[in-house]
One Martini backbone bead per residue (centre of mass of N, CA, C, O) as a GRO file, in nm:
protein
  136
    1MET     BB    1   0.115   2.262   3.144
    2LYS     BB    2   0.177   2.579   3.197
    3LYS     BB    3   0.419   2.574   3.376
    4ILE     BB    4   0.623   2.422   3.202
    5ILE     BB    5   0.628   2.661   2.977
    6LYS     BB    6   0.700   2.885   3.154
    7ARG     BB    7   0.952   2.803   3.212
    8THR     BB    8   1.084   2.683   2.926
    9LEU     BB    9   1.076   2.996   2.860
   10ALA     BB   10   1.216   3.119   3.087
   11VAL     BB   11   1.507   2.929   2.990
   12ILE     BB   12   1.541   3.059   2.752
   13GLY     BB   13   1.532   3.358   2.815
   14CYS     BB   14   1.807   3.349   2.964
   15ILE     BB   15   2.007   3.234   2.768
   16LEU     BB   16   1.963   3.484   2.560
   17LEU     BB   17   2.023   3.691   2.728
   18VAL     BB   18   2.340   3.542   2.783
   19LEU     BB   19   2.400   3.597   2.470
   20VAL     BB   20   2.377   3.892   2.444
   21LEU     BB   21   2.502   4.002   2.655
   22ALA     BB   22   2.812   3.836   2.597
   23LEU     BB   23   2.832   3.999   2.311
   24ALA     BB   24   2.810   4.307   2.429
   25LEU     BB   25   3.053   4.214   2.621
   26HIS     BB   26   3.340   4.106   2.506
   27PRO     BB   27   3.562   4.314   2.504
   28LEU     BB   28   3.567   4.274   2.843
   29TRP     BB   29   3.702   3.940   2.812
   30LEU     BB   30   3.829   3.808   2.541
   31GLY     BB   31   4.122   3.930   2.601
   32SER     BB   32   4.154   3.803   2.894
   33ALA     BB   33   4.076   3.514   2.790
   34VAL     BB   34   4.334   3.464   2.588
   35LYS     BB   35   4.533   3.523   2.792
   36CYS     BB   36   4.495   3.345   3.012
   37GLY     BB   37   4.546   3.106   2.828
   38ALA     BB   38   4.865   3.139   2.706
   39GLU     BB   39   4.963   3.143   3.048
   40LYS     BB   40   4.826   2.825   3.105
   41ILE     BB   41   4.814   2.680   2.831
   42GLY     BB   42   5.037   2.719   2.653
   43PRO     BB   43   5.284   2.551   2.857
   44LYS     BB   44   5.188   2.274   2.793
   45PHE     BB   45   5.283   2.288   2.560
   46THR     BB   46   5.550   2.391   2.516
   47GLY     BB   47   5.716   2.374   2.760
   48THR     BB   48   5.755   2.708   2.801
   49PRO     BB   49   5.699   2.988   2.906
   50ILE     BB   50   5.432   3.266   2.906
   51ALA     BB   51   5.391   3.604   2.809
   52LEU     BB   52   5.089   3.838   2.814
   53ALA     BB   53   5.057   4.152   2.882
   54ASN     BB   54   4.849   4.246   2.648
   55CYS     BB   55   4.467   4.182   2.521
   56ASP     BB   56   4.284   4.317   2.206
   57ILE     BB   57   3.934   4.205   2.101
   58ASN     BB   58   3.734   4.347   1.843
   59LEU     BB   59   3.479   4.217   1.612
   60TYR     BB   60   3.285   4.510   1.599
   61GLY     BB   61   3.595   4.654   1.461
   62GLY     BB   62   3.823   4.459   1.339
   63ARG     BB   63   4.040   4.419   1.634
   64VAL     BB   64   4.379   4.249   1.682
   65ALA     BB   65   4.580   4.293   2.008
   66PHE     BB   66   4.903   4.278   2.097
   67ASP     BB   67   5.151   4.260   2.397
   68GLY     BB   68   5.402   4.096   2.501
   69PHE     BB   69   5.527   3.864   2.396
   70VAL     BB   70   5.655   3.545   2.552
   71LEU     BB   71   5.896   3.302   2.451
   72ASP     BB   72   6.050   3.092   2.567
   73ASN     BB   73   6.292   2.864   2.654
   74PRO     BB   74   6.388   2.572   2.677
   75ALA     BB   75   6.560   2.317   2.878
   76GLY     BB   76   6.908   2.466   2.836
   77ALA     BB   77   6.924   2.697   2.703
   78SER     BB   78   7.135   2.993   2.647
   79GLU     BB   79   6.874   3.141   2.681
   80LYS     BB   80   6.536   3.248   2.732
   81VAL     BB   81   6.475   3.357   2.485
   82ALA     BB   82   6.282   3.237   2.157
   83ALA     BB   83   6.002   3.486   2.132
   84SER     BB   84   5.929   3.797   2.023
   85VAL     BB   85   5.696   4.036   2.082
   86GLY     BB   86   5.584   4.369   2.145
   87ALA     BB   87   5.362   4.414   1.845
   88PHE     BB   88   5.027   4.327   1.745
   89LYS     BB   89   4.776   4.444   1.444
   90VAL     BB   90   4.493   4.373   1.306
   91VAL     BB   91   4.249   4.545   1.047
   92VAL     BB   92   3.915   4.471   0.973
   93ASP     BB   93   3.634   4.467   0.770
   94PRO     BB   94   3.346   4.349   0.904
   95ALA     BB   95   3.215   4.350   0.594
   96THR     BB   96   3.426   4.121   0.500
   97VAL     BB   97   3.426   3.821   0.670
   98ALA     BB   98   3.207   3.695   0.458
   99SER     BB   99   3.375   3.732   0.229
  100ASP     BB  100   3.555   3.660  -0.038
  101VAL     BB  101   3.700   3.982   0.090
  102ILE     BB  102   3.916   4.078   0.304
  103VAL     BB  103   3.970   4.355   0.397
  104VAL     BB  104   4.271   4.522   0.496
  105LYS     BB  105   4.362   4.789   0.685
  106GLU     BB  106   4.609   4.687   0.952
  107ILE     BB  107   4.926   4.577   0.972
  108THR     BB  108   5.091   4.527   1.278
  109ILE     BB  109   5.482   4.488   1.370
  110LYS     BB  110   5.676   4.498   1.697
  111ASP     BB  111   5.940   4.385   1.784
  112ILE     BB  112   6.096   4.163   1.703
  113PHE     BB  113   6.209   3.786   1.842
  114ALA     BB  114   6.474   3.508   1.743
  115SER     BB  115   6.663   3.238   1.913
  116TYR     BB  116   6.850   3.023   1.717
  117ILE     BB  117   6.960   2.730   1.881
  118ASP     BB  118   7.119   2.483   2.077
  119VAL     BB  119   6.936   2.185   2.188
  120ASN     BB  120   7.101   1.892   2.277
  121GLY     BB  121   7.140   1.853   1.894
  122THR     BB  122   6.912   2.044   1.834
  123ASN     BB  123   6.613   2.304   1.852
  124ASN     BB  124   6.400   2.512   2.026
  125PHE     BB  125   6.152   2.517   1.785
  126ASP     BB  126   6.163   2.194   1.792
  127VAL     BB  127   6.118   2.124   2.074
  128ILE     BB  128   5.866   2.277   2.093
  129ALA     BB  129   5.701   2.120   1.854
  130ALA     BB  130   5.732   1.844   2.018
  131ASN     BB  131   5.548   1.958   2.247
  132ALA     BB  132   5.301   2.057   2.080
  133ALA     BB  133   5.252   1.713   1.941
  134GLY     BB  134   5.337   1.537   2.147
  135PRO     BB  135   5.318   1.256   2.133
  136GLN     BB  136   5.415   0.935   1.982
   0.00000   0.00000   0.00000
């Protein structure tokens, strides 16, 4: 019986250690995970390639930033890029996130581009939205 309790406590301790390390080291992997998800999973929903040059997320500092976001147009469009954002950054006061009023310290958006074009009788963004909505 004592062995079972010791093993259970050891497993719980290991799980807690992994959770603490994950939270402490999240700035090292969270941005990379979002970048990878945007580039690997995003195209499955939009039906078009997505690129993201860099993503930086720091929950402790209240900062989310990314550079080089590019959403390509669907096949048949006359232009390659549907939308792009050169840089995007939001900084909030982390102490206010759980309160009724969130204090936003900074919002920066640079080099925005969007092309609204005809694609086989509809527009490119309607095609991308329909792809993201899935089969009806």
